[in-house]
Tab-separated table of C-alpha atoms and ligand atoms in Angstrom:
chain	number	residue	atom	x	y	z
A	13	MET	CA	0.000	0.000	0.000
A	14	THR	CA	1.355	3.457	-0.847
A	15	LYS	CA	1.842	6.057	1.847
A	16	PRO	CA	-0.566	8.983	1.902
A	17	LYS	CA	0.739	12.020	0.034
A	18	ILE	CA	0.443	15.260	1.972
A	19	ALA	CA	0.944	18.388	-0.118
A	20	LEU	CA	1.704	21.732	1.453
A	21	VAL	CA	1.032	24.802	-0.640
A	22	GLY	CA	3.056	27.526	1.021
A	23	GLY	CA	6.349	26.754	2.703
A	24	GLY	CA	6.588	29.692	5.071
A	25	GLN	CA	6.421	29.561	8.846
A	26	ILE	CA	3.262	27.461	9.109
A	27	GLY	CA	3.956	25.246	6.089
A	28	ASN	CA	7.400	24.458	7.440
A	29	ALA	CA	6.066	23.580	10.890
A	30	ILE	CA	3.366	21.336	9.372
A	31	ALA	CA	5.974	19.535	7.267
A	32	HIS	CA	8.098	18.906	10.332
A	33	LEU	CA	5.231	17.724	12.532
A	34	ALA	CA	3.703	15.536	9.810
A	35	ALA	CA	7.082	13.949	9.126
A	36	MET	CA	7.758	13.383	12.830
A	37	ARG	CA	4.395	11.620	13.115
A	38	GLU	CA	5.014	9.710	9.858
A	39	LEU	CA	1.600	10.675	8.565
A	40	GLY	CA	2.737	10.233	4.978
A	41	ASP	CA	5.176	11.501	2.388
A	42	VAL	CA	5.310	15.277	2.297
A	43	VAL	CA	5.630	17.540	-0.714
A	44	MET	CA	5.855	21.305	-0.427
A	45	PHE	CA	5.276	23.976	-3.040
A	46	ASP	CA	6.218	27.614	-2.562
A	47	ILE	CA	6.290	30.368	-5.154
A	48	LYS	CA	9.616	31.579	-3.847
A	49	GLU	CA	12.421	29.960	-5.802
A	50	ASN	CA	14.146	27.131	-3.936
A	51	LEU	CA	12.479	27.946	-0.603
A	52	ALA	CA	10.472	24.706	-0.407
A	53	ARG	CA	13.461	22.656	-1.521
A	54	GLY	CA	15.555	24.180	1.222
A	55	LYS	CA	12.893	23.686	3.893
A	56	CYS	CA	12.323	20.052	2.951
A	57	LEU	CA	16.031	19.298	2.756
A	58	ASP	CA	16.522	20.790	6.213
A	59	ILE	CA	13.714	18.700	7.747
A	60	ALA	CA	14.852	15.538	5.929
A	61	GLN	CA	18.320	15.890	7.417
A	62	ALA	CA	16.805	15.695	10.901
A	63	ALA	CA	15.266	12.297	10.084
A	64	PRO	CA	18.197	10.106	11.197
A	65	ILE	CA	18.171	11.846	14.581
A	66	SER	CA	14.423	12.016	15.125
A	67	ASP	CA	13.935	8.589	13.618
A	68	PHE	CA	11.241	9.287	11.060
A	69	ASP	CA	11.271	7.709	7.637
A	70	VAL	CA	9.159	9.546	5.090
A	71	GLN	CA	9.977	11.247	1.816
A	72	LEU	CA	10.083	15.049	1.765
A	73	LYS	CA	10.205	16.953	-1.496
A	74	GLY	CA	10.067	20.694	-2.062
A	75	SER	CA	9.611	22.522	-5.340
A	76	ASP	CA	8.707	25.835	-6.900
A	77	ASP	CA	6.655	23.957	-9.483
A	78	ILE	CA	3.110	23.292	-8.326
A	79	ALA	CA	3.097	20.017	-10.269
A	80	VAL	CA	4.870	18.573	-7.213
A	81	ILE	CA	1.430	18.263	-5.549
A	82	SER	CA	0.211	15.865	-8.268
A	83	GLY	CA	-1.981	13.105	-6.957
A	84	ALA	CA	-1.926	14.354	-3.354
A	85	ASP	CA	-4.420	12.879	-0.904
A	86	ILE	CA	-4.448	16.022	1.211
A	87	VAL	CA	-3.494	19.564	0.249
A	88	VAL	CA	-2.928	22.097	3.011
A	89	VAL	CA	-2.920	25.730	1.918
A	90	THR	CA	-0.897	28.265	3.876
A	91	ALA	CA	0.144	30.336	0.866
A	92	GLY	CA	-0.452	33.975	1.579
A	93	VAL	CA	0.681	36.907	3.591
A	94	PRO	CA	0.507	36.917	7.400
A	95	ARG	CA	-0.585	39.864	9.539
A	96	LYS	CA	1.666	42.655	10.712
A	97	PRO	CA	1.118	44.386	14.053
A	98	GLY	CA	-2.057	46.466	14.019
A	99	MET	CA	-3.620	44.511	11.137
A	100	SER	CA	-6.753	42.401	11.345
A	101	ARG	CA	-7.057	39.146	9.433
A	102	GLU	CA	-9.609	40.904	7.214
A	103	ASP	CA	-6.945	43.376	6.067
A	104	LEU	CA	-5.257	40.520	4.183
A	105	ILE	CA	-8.220	39.783	1.974
A	106	GLU	CA	-7.189	41.445	-1.257
A	107	ILE	CA	-3.678	40.114	-1.516
A	108	ASN	CA	-4.501	36.659	-0.203
A	109	ALA	CA	-7.568	36.309	-2.448
A	110	ARG	CA	-5.306	36.860	-5.450
A	111	ILE	CA	-2.899	34.219	-4.164
A	112	MET	CA	-5.743	31.797	-3.423
A	113	ALA	CA	-7.114	32.204	-6.942
A	114	THR	CA	-3.913	30.855	-8.505
A	115	VAL	CA	-3.342	28.255	-5.820
A	116	ALA	CA	-6.860	26.806	-6.073
A	117	GLU	CA	-6.525	26.531	-9.870
A	118	GLY	CA	-3.349	24.578	-9.287
A	119	ILE	CA	-5.054	22.250	-6.840
A	120	ARG	CA	-7.929	21.635	-9.239
A	121	THR	CA	-5.490	20.773	-12.026
A	122	HIS	CA	-2.911	18.738	-10.152
A	123	ALA	CA	-4.704	17.187	-7.199
A	124	PRO	CA	-8.319	16.796	-8.303
A	125	ASP	CA	-9.073	14.031	-5.801
A	126	ALA	CA	-7.545	15.695	-2.764
A	127	ILE	CA	-9.098	16.897	0.443
A	128	ALA	CA	-8.122	20.532	0.975
A	129	ILE	CA	-7.488	22.177	4.328
A	130	VAL	CA	-7.085	25.950	4.183
A	131	LEU	CA	-5.243	28.047	6.765
A	132	SER	CA	-4.642	31.286	4.862
A	133	ASN	CA	-6.419	34.310	6.298
A	134	PRO	CA	-8.993	35.702	6.401
A	135	LEU	CA	-9.844	32.051	6.828
A	136	ASP	CA	-13.574	31.945	6.212
A	137	ALA	CA	-13.227	33.886	2.959
A	138	MET	CA	-10.172	31.967	1.740
A	139	VAL	CA	-11.766	28.575	2.244
A	140	THR	CA	-14.870	29.776	0.392
A	141	LEU	CA	-12.739	30.907	-2.517
A	142	CYS	CA	-10.816	27.642	-2.541
A	143	GLN	CA	-14.025	25.607	-2.737
A	144	LYS	CA	-15.547	27.782	-5.470
A	145	ILE	CA	-12.451	27.671	-7.669
A	146	THR	CA	-11.598	24.017	-7.216
A	147	GLY	CA	-15.255	23.066	-7.585
A	148	PHE	CA	-14.615	20.237	-5.109
A	149	SER	CA	-17.566	18.934	-3.127
A	150	THR	CA	-17.869	20.885	0.107
A	151	ASN	CA	-16.975	17.913	2.317
A	152	ARG	CA	-13.530	17.972	0.639
A	153	VAL	CA	-12.736	21.631	1.337
A	154	MET	CA	-12.483	22.878	4.903
A	155	GLY	CA	-10.708	25.470	6.970
A	156	MET	CA	-8.595	25.241	10.094
A	157	ALA	CA	-9.542	27.724	12.790
A	158	GLY	CA	-11.694	26.166	15.495
A	159	VAL	CA	-9.098	23.612	16.564
A	160	LEU	CA	-6.663	26.447	17.207
A	161	ASP	CA	-9.159	28.859	18.779
A	162	SER	CA	-10.447	26.068	21.045
A	163	ALA	CA	-6.897	25.119	22.058
A	164	ARG	CA	-6.192	28.740	22.942
A	165	PHE	CA	-9.371	28.937	25.023
A	166	ALA	CA	-8.485	25.659	26.770
A	167	PHE	CA	-4.963	26.887	27.443
A	168	PHE	CA	-6.169	30.111	29.080
A	169	ILE	CA	-8.703	28.223	31.203
A	170	ALA	CA	-6.058	25.728	32.341
A	171	ARG	CA	-3.699	28.566	33.262
A	172	GLU	CA	-6.370	30.414	35.239
A	173	LEU	CA	-7.508	27.330	37.136
A	174	GLY	CA	-4.019	25.904	37.672
A	175	VAL	CA	-4.934	22.560	36.114
A	176	SER	CA	-3.365	20.482	33.365
A	177	VAL	CA	-4.295	21.456	29.809
A	178	ARG	CA	-4.906	17.737	29.308
A	179	ASP	CA	-8.036	17.895	31.413
A	180	VAL	CA	-9.593	20.961	29.827
A	181	ASN	CA	-12.164	20.761	27.077
A	182	ALA	CA	-13.224	23.889	25.272
A	183	LEU	CA	-15.070	24.656	22.071
A	184	VAL	CA	-14.968	27.779	19.914
A	185	LEU	CA	-17.341	28.141	16.975
A	186	GLY	CA	-18.163	30.789	14.377
A	187	GLY	CA	-15.875	32.720	12.071
A	188	HIS	CA	-12.125	33.026	12.624
A	189	GLY	CA	-12.237	36.692	13.544
A	190	ASP	CA	-12.841	38.919	16.509
A	191	ALA	CA	-16.471	37.762	16.593
A	192	MET	CA	-15.618	34.072	17.131
A	193	VAL	CA	-17.883	32.330	19.631
A	194	PRO	CA	-16.354	30.484	22.597
A	195	ILE	CA	-19.114	28.262	23.981
A	196	VAL	CA	-18.608	29.029	27.657
A	197	ARG	CA	-21.171	26.604	29.077
A	198	PHE	CA	-19.362	23.651	27.442
A	199	ALA	CA	-15.920	24.572	28.809
A	200	ASN	CA	-15.058	22.002	31.439
A	201	VAL	CA	-12.271	20.337	33.375
A	202	ASN	CA	-12.821	16.607	33.124
A	203	GLY	CA	-16.545	17.173	33.060
A	204	ILE	CA	-16.727	19.842	35.765
A	205	PRO	CA	-17.932	23.128	34.250
A	206	ALA	CA	-15.113	25.681	34.186
A	207	LEU	CA	-17.547	28.327	35.441
A	208	GLU	CA	-18.239	26.205	38.551
A	209	LEU	CA	-14.527	25.947	39.225
A	210	LEU	CA	-14.055	29.681	38.753
A	211	LYS	CA	-16.923	30.298	41.156
A	212	HIS	CA	-15.233	28.043	43.662
A	213	LYS	CA	-11.916	29.797	43.195
A	214	PHE	CA	-13.245	33.346	43.387
A	215	GLY	CA	-16.181	32.798	45.738
A	216	SER	CA	-18.880	34.441	43.650
A	217	GLU	CA	-20.785	33.817	40.478
A	218	GLU	CA	-20.336	37.385	39.382
A	219	LYS	CA	-16.559	37.231	39.674
A	220	ALA	CA	-16.512	33.844	37.894
A	221	HIS	CA	-18.366	35.385	34.943
A	222	GLN	CA	-16.034	38.370	34.962
A	223	ILE	CA	-12.929	36.161	34.816
A	224	MET	CA	-14.488	33.966	32.146
A	225	ALA	CA	-15.236	37.071	30.085
A	226	SER	CA	-11.563	38.030	30.266
A	227	LEU	CA	-10.530	34.529	29.117
A	228	VAL	CA	-12.976	34.768	26.224
A	229	ALA	CA	-11.592	38.181	25.271
A	230	ARG	CA	-8.022	36.922	25.396
A	231	THR	CA	-8.997	33.921	23.238
A	232	ARG	CA	-10.547	36.202	20.627
A	233	ASP	CA	-7.406	38.305	20.576
A	234	ALA	CA	-4.896	35.470	20.975
A	235	GLY	CA	-3.634	35.602	17.396
A	236	GLY	CA	-3.175	39.360	17.607
A	237	GLU	CA	-1.317	39.050	20.896
A	238	VAL	CA	1.248	36.790	19.226
A	239	VAL	CA	1.520	39.115	16.210
A	240	GLU	CA	2.276	42.047	18.531
A	241	LEU	CA	4.995	40.069	20.298
A	242	LEU	CA	6.617	38.676	17.169
A	243	GLN	CA	6.414	41.920	15.176
A	244	THR	CA	7.437	40.027	12.015
A	245	GLY	CA	4.765	37.438	11.310
A	246	SER	CA	1.979	35.581	13.050
A	247	ALA	CA	1.621	32.439	15.141
A	248	PHE	CA	2.872	29.312	13.424
A	249	VAL	CA	3.487	26.395	15.795
A	250	SER	CA	-0.049	26.297	17.198
A	251	PRO	CA	-1.767	26.708	13.803
A	252	ALA	CA	0.485	24.009	12.336
A	253	THR	CA	-0.221	21.662	15.237
A	254	SER	CA	-3.946	22.224	14.752
A	255	ALA	CA	-3.694	21.476	11.039
A	256	VAL	CA	-1.759	18.296	11.744
A	257	ALA	CA	-4.530	17.077	14.088
A	258	MET	CA	-6.955	17.542	11.198
A	259	ILE	CA	-4.657	15.837	8.672
A	260	GLU	CA	-4.270	12.922	11.047
A	261	ALA	CA	-8.042	12.643	11.583
A	262	VAL	CA	-8.554	12.409	7.812
A	263	ILE	CA	-5.642	10.116	6.977
A	264	HIS	CA	-6.364	7.718	9.801
A	265	ASP	CA	-10.135	7.994	9.374
A	266	GLN	CA	-10.427	8.807	13.050
A	267	LYS	CA	-13.984	10.203	13.009
A	268	ARG	CA	-12.845	12.881	15.414
A	269	LEU	CA	-15.289	15.528	16.493
A	270	LEU	CA	-13.421	18.771	15.903
A	271	PRO	CA	-14.490	22.343	15.277
A	272	VAL	CA	-13.901	22.874	11.578
A	273	CYS	CA	-14.704	25.679	9.173
A	274	ALA	CA	-17.264	23.834	7.039
A	275	MET	CA	-19.914	24.753	4.492
A	276	LEU	CA	-23.312	24.892	6.156
A	277	ASP	CA	-26.492	23.744	4.507
A	278	GLY	CA	-29.123	24.728	7.017
A	279	GLN	CA	-27.240	23.620	10.121
A	280	PHE	CA	-27.417	26.155	12.932
A	281	GLY	CA	-29.860	28.032	10.703
A	282	VAL	CA	-27.150	29.007	8.198
A	283	SER	CA	-26.947	28.101	4.514
A	284	GLY	CA	-24.289	28.665	1.893
A	285	TYR	CA	-21.514	29.959	4.156
A	286	TYR	CA	-18.374	28.465	5.627
A	287	VAL	CA	-18.524	28.755	9.422
A	288	GLY	CA	-16.729	27.037	12.293
A	289	VAL	CA	-18.927	24.218	13.642
A	290	PRO	CA	-18.369	20.805	15.235
A	291	CYS	CA	-17.697	18.209	12.534
A	292	ILE	CA	-16.829	14.555	12.265
A	293	LEU	CA	-13.563	14.337	10.372
A	294	GLY	CA	-12.659	11.140	8.577
A	295	VAL	CA	-11.385	9.808	5.302
A	296	GLU	CA	-14.178	11.577	3.371
A	297	GLY	CA	-13.226	14.897	4.928
A	298	VAL	CA	-16.123	16.623	6.693
A	299	GLU	CA	-18.321	13.560	7.065
A	300	ARG	CA	-20.978	15.070	9.285
A	301	ILE	CA	-21.808	18.370	10.907
A	302	ILE	CA	-22.911	18.035	14.510
A	303	GLU	CA	-25.690	20.341	15.617
A	304	PHE	CA	-26.807	21.195	19.108
A	305	GLU	CA	-29.291	23.617	20.567
A	306	LEU	CA	-27.852	27.078	21.160
A	307	THR	CA	-28.913	29.294	24.049
A	308	ALA	CA	-30.352	32.691	23.137
A	309	ASP	CA	-27.022	34.335	23.941
A	310	GLU	CA	-25.018	31.854	21.860
A	311	ARG	CA	-27.499	32.298	19.006
A	312	ARG	CA	-26.994	36.052	19.081
A	313	LEU	CA	-23.200	35.716	19.123
A	314	LEU	CA	-23.177	33.148	16.329
A	315	ASP	CA	-25.504	35.265	14.194
A	316	HIS	CA	-23.194	38.228	14.685
A	317	SER	CA	-20.131	36.131	13.767
A	318	VAL	CA	-21.855	34.724	10.675
A	319	GLY	CA	-22.799	38.295	9.739
A	320	GLU	CA	-19.110	39.230	9.792
A	321	VAL	CA	-18.243	36.205	7.636
A	322	ARG	CA	-21.017	37.151	5.234
A	323	LYS	CA	-19.693	40.706	4.867
A	324	LEU	CA	-16.269	39.365	3.958
A	325	VAL	CA	-17.426	36.633	1.622
A	326	ASP	CA	-20.025	38.711	-0.185
A	327	ASN	CA	-17.269	41.145	-1.164
A	328	LEU	CA	-15.018	38.461	-2.588
A	329	PRO	CA	-14.125	38.644	-6.253
A	330	LEU	CA	-15.648	35.247	-7.108
B	402	APR	N1	1.903	30.011	-4.178
B	402	APR	C1	2.622	29.360	-3.240
B	402	APR	N2	3.154	29.960	-2.176
B	402	APR	C2	2.950	31.267	-2.044
B	402	APR	C3	2.212	32.026	-2.985
B	402	APR	C4	1.674	31.331	-4.092
B	402	APR	N3	0.952	31.960	-5.034
B	402	APR	N4	2.192	33.311	-2.553
B	402	APR	C5	2.884	33.364	-1.413
B	402	APR	N5	3.339	32.138	-1.097
B	402	APR	C6	4.165	31.715	0.036
B	402	APR	C7	5.232	32.732	0.433
B	402	APR	O1	6.354	32.675	-0.441
B	402	APR	C8	5.557	32.297	1.860
B	402	APR	O2	6.671	31.420	1.893
B	402	APR	O3	3.374	31.585	1.203
B	402	APR	C9	4.277	31.550	2.308
B	402	APR	C10	3.626	32.183	3.513
B	402	APR	O4	4.476	32.018	4.586
B	402	APR	P1	4.665	33.090	5.728
B	402	APR	O5	4.806	34.445	5.108
B	402	APR	O6	5.734	32.616	6.639
B	402	APR	O7	3.245	33.084	6.471
B	402	APR	P2	2.691	32.007	7.550
B	402	APR	O8	3.009	32.491	8.902
B	402	APR	O9	3.110	30.640	7.156
B	402	APR	O10	1.125	32.204	7.340
B	402	APR	C11	0.506	31.840	6.128
B	402	APR	O11	-1.640	31.409	7.107
B	402	APR	O12	-2.486	31.756	9.267
B	402	APR	C12	-2.374	32.254	7.967
B	402	APR	O13	-2.487	34.630	8.349
B	402	APR	C13	-1.647	33.576	7.942
B	402	APR	O14	-2.348	34.119	5.714
B	402	APR	C14	-1.265	33.653	6.498
B	402	APR	C15	-0.965	32.198	6.142
């Protein structure tokens, strides 16, 4: 049986980290395409030379010819420009839409049977563009955002409560922008609601809600916080790790329930837009979208977030 072929379109910070993590986990052979001459070759050669030490045995091949992605099982798109301090993800739309247009054509031509995972920002718009241009069925085109946003939320909760991140479960839905929707009532530490534990720690319900609100705010701004610190680029290890969890779920047909930017067809009362929702990820890509009843507050927040996605997407040059 042949190994899965994982193609990375974009060999910058995130693409490089995905290549390394995917190789370390031996998820498949990795090819990388970057528009910048020799960049992908250099990145792949560097990672491959770590193989004897880290003890992974997969093929890595970089190229500045997109034909390198031919026949890929999975294509992960990180091609595009990252934010600079003071920028929102939305500010990237014009330049990254142009990049996505050429990249998606390339995917349609060279990897027509692939499952595509998009990371380029603004995420919800870029994944929409990728699906429209490739013409792939919507289960085969998805975006990575919720896994990362949920991990950030879980991390902040764990820090605040002084518990292991292993025991924290958190879920963030909606668009990958400032209006994302952390589902507070589901946040828990091994089943115990995080709000309960905050109440216990701070002695009042009011204070617990106040602290939770600050964790939610920090989650929404987590990407920007990293951008401000780095000054020259945006987060890359955590987005790459999130993408690798999704790649693994697809390649190993794990049927994981993960928050994924998926095309909605009536779920959560939304049709025709890509939005972050809980999905079952397996070998067919987005195999199922999991719905649950929202509270009135969650409904309002999700509607607002979808409204922001809609504004972005409706202005796309499709
Ligand atoms: N085809 C292939 N690669 C391209 C193209 C293209 N048409 N245009 C640009 N690239 C490459 C760049 O040469 C660069 O190496 O995309 C890479 C992007 O890498 P970085 O600038 O390091 O950005 P990164 O941090 O990896 O983020 C990539 O993901 O999370 C989002 O906001 C982030 O949009 C950004 C994207």
